[in-house]
GROMACS .gro file of C-alpha atoms in nm:
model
  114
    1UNK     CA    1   0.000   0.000   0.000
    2UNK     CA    2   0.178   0.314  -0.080
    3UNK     CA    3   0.036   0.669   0.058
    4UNK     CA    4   0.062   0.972  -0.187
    5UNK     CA    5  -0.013   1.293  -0.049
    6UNK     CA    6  -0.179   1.527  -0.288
    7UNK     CA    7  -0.012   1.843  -0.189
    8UNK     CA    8  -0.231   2.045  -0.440
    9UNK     CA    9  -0.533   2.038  -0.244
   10UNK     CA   10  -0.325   2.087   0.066
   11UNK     CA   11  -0.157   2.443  -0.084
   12UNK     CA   12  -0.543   2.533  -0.229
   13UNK     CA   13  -0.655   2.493   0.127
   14UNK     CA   14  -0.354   2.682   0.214
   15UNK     CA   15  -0.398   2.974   0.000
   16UNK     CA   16  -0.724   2.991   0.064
   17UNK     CA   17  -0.695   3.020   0.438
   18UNK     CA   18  -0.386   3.270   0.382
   19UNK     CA   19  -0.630   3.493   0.169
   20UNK     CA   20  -0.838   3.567   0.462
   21UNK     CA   21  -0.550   3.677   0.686
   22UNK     CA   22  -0.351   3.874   0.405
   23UNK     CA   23  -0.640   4.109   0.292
   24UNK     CA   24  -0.601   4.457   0.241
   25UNK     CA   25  -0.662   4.674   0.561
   26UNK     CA   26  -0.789   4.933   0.258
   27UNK     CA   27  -1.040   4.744   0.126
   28UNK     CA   28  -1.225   4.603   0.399
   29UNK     CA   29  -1.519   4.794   0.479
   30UNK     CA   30  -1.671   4.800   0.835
   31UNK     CA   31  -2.058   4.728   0.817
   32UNK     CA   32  -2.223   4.806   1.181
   33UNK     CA   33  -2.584   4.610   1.093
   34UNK     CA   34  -2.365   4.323   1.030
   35UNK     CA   35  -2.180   4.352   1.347
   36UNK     CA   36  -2.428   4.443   1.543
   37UNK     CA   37  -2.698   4.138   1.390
   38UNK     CA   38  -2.408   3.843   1.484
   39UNK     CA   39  -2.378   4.037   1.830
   40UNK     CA   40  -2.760   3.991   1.918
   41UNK     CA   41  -2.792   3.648   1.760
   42UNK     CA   42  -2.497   3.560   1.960
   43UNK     CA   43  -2.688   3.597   2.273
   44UNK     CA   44  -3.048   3.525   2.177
   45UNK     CA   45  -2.859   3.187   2.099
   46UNK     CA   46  -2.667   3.165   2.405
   47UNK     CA   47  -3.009   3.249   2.570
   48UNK     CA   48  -3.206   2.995   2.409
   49UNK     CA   49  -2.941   2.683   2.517
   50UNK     CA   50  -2.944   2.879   2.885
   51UNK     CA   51  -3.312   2.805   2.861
   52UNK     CA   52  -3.349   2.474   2.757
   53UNK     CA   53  -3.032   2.355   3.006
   54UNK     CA   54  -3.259   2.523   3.285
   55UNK     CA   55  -3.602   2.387   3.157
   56UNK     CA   56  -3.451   2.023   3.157
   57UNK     CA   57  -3.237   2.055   3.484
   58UNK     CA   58  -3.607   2.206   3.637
   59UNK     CA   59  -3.799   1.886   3.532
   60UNK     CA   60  -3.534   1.666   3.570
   61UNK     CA   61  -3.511   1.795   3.967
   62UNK     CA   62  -3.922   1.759   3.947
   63UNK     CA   63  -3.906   1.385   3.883
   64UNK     CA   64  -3.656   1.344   4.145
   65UNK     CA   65  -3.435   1.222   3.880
   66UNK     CA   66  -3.119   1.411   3.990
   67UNK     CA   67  -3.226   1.462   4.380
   68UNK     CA   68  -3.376   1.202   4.583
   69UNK     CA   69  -3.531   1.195   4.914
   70UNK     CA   70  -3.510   0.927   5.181
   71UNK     CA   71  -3.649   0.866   5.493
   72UNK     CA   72  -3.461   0.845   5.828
   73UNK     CA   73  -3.478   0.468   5.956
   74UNK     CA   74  -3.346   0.314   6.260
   75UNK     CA   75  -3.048   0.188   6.061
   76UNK     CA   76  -2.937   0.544   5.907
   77UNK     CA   77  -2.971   0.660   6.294
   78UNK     CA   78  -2.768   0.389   6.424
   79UNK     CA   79  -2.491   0.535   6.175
   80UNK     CA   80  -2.482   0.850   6.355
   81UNK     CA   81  -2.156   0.932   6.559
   82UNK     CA   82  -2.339   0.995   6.885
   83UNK     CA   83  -2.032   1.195   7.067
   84UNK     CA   84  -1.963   1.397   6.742
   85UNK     CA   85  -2.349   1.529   6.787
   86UNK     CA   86  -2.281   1.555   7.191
   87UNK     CA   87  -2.008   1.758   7.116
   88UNK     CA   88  -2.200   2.028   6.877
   89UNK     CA   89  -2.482   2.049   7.087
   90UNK     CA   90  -2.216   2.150   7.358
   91UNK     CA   91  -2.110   2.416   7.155
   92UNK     CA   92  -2.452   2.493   7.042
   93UNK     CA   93  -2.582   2.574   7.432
   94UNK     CA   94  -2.231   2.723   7.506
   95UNK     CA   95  -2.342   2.954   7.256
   96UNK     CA   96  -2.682   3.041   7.333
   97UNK     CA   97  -2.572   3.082   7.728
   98UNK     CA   98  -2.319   3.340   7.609
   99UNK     CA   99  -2.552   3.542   7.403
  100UNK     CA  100  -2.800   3.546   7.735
  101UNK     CA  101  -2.583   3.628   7.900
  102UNK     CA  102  -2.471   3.931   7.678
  103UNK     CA  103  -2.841   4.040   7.645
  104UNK     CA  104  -2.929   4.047   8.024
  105UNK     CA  105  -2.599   4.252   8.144
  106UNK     CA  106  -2.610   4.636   8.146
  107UNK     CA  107  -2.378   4.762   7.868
  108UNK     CA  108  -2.118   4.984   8.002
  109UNK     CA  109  -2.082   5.308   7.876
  110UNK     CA  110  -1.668   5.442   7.845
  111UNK     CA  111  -1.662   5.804   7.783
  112UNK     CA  112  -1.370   5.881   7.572
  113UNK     CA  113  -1.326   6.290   7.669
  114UNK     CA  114  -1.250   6.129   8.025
   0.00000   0.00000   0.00000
């Protein structure tokens, strides 16, 4: 089997690609409609796959496809690190006695002139 590589077609290809990049600052002419119509249906196309992504996600989440629920059973409570949960609870009340604390004392007043 012998490979021949048609360089022809690979220099038209060439050229033609060249041609785009070697044009004549000159002669191009700046058209704002143009510009300004790819611009919009840039974004009305970006908007339209923004809209479909979030109207699939939405229905998918609806059919608790992507999120499921489940209920708490013995088993899933037996899994529970019991001093872990002691421990933030401690911190929870340490909290909460602080903050009583705070809001039953008088607040001291420090004059700065003195």
């Amino acid at each position: 089997m012998k490979l021949t590589i048609q360089t022809g077609k690979i220099k038209n290809k060439f050229n033609q690609i060249m041609r785009f990049f070697d044009r004549d600052p000159e002669r191009i002419e700046l058209r704002a409609t143009r510009d300004w119509n790819l611009i919009l249906s840039f974004f009305i196309f970006v908007n339209i796959v923004i809209l479909i992504a979030s109207t699939m996600f939405f229905f998918s989440v609806n059919k608790r496809e992507l999120l499921t629920v489940t209920e708490l059973t013995a088993d899933s409570m037996s899994r529970l690190d019991k001093d872990k949960v002691q421990k933030a609870a401690k911190v929870v009340i340490e909290k909460e006695r602080i903050f009583q604390e705070l809001l039953n004392s008088p607040t001291k007043v420090v004059d700065p002139s003195l």
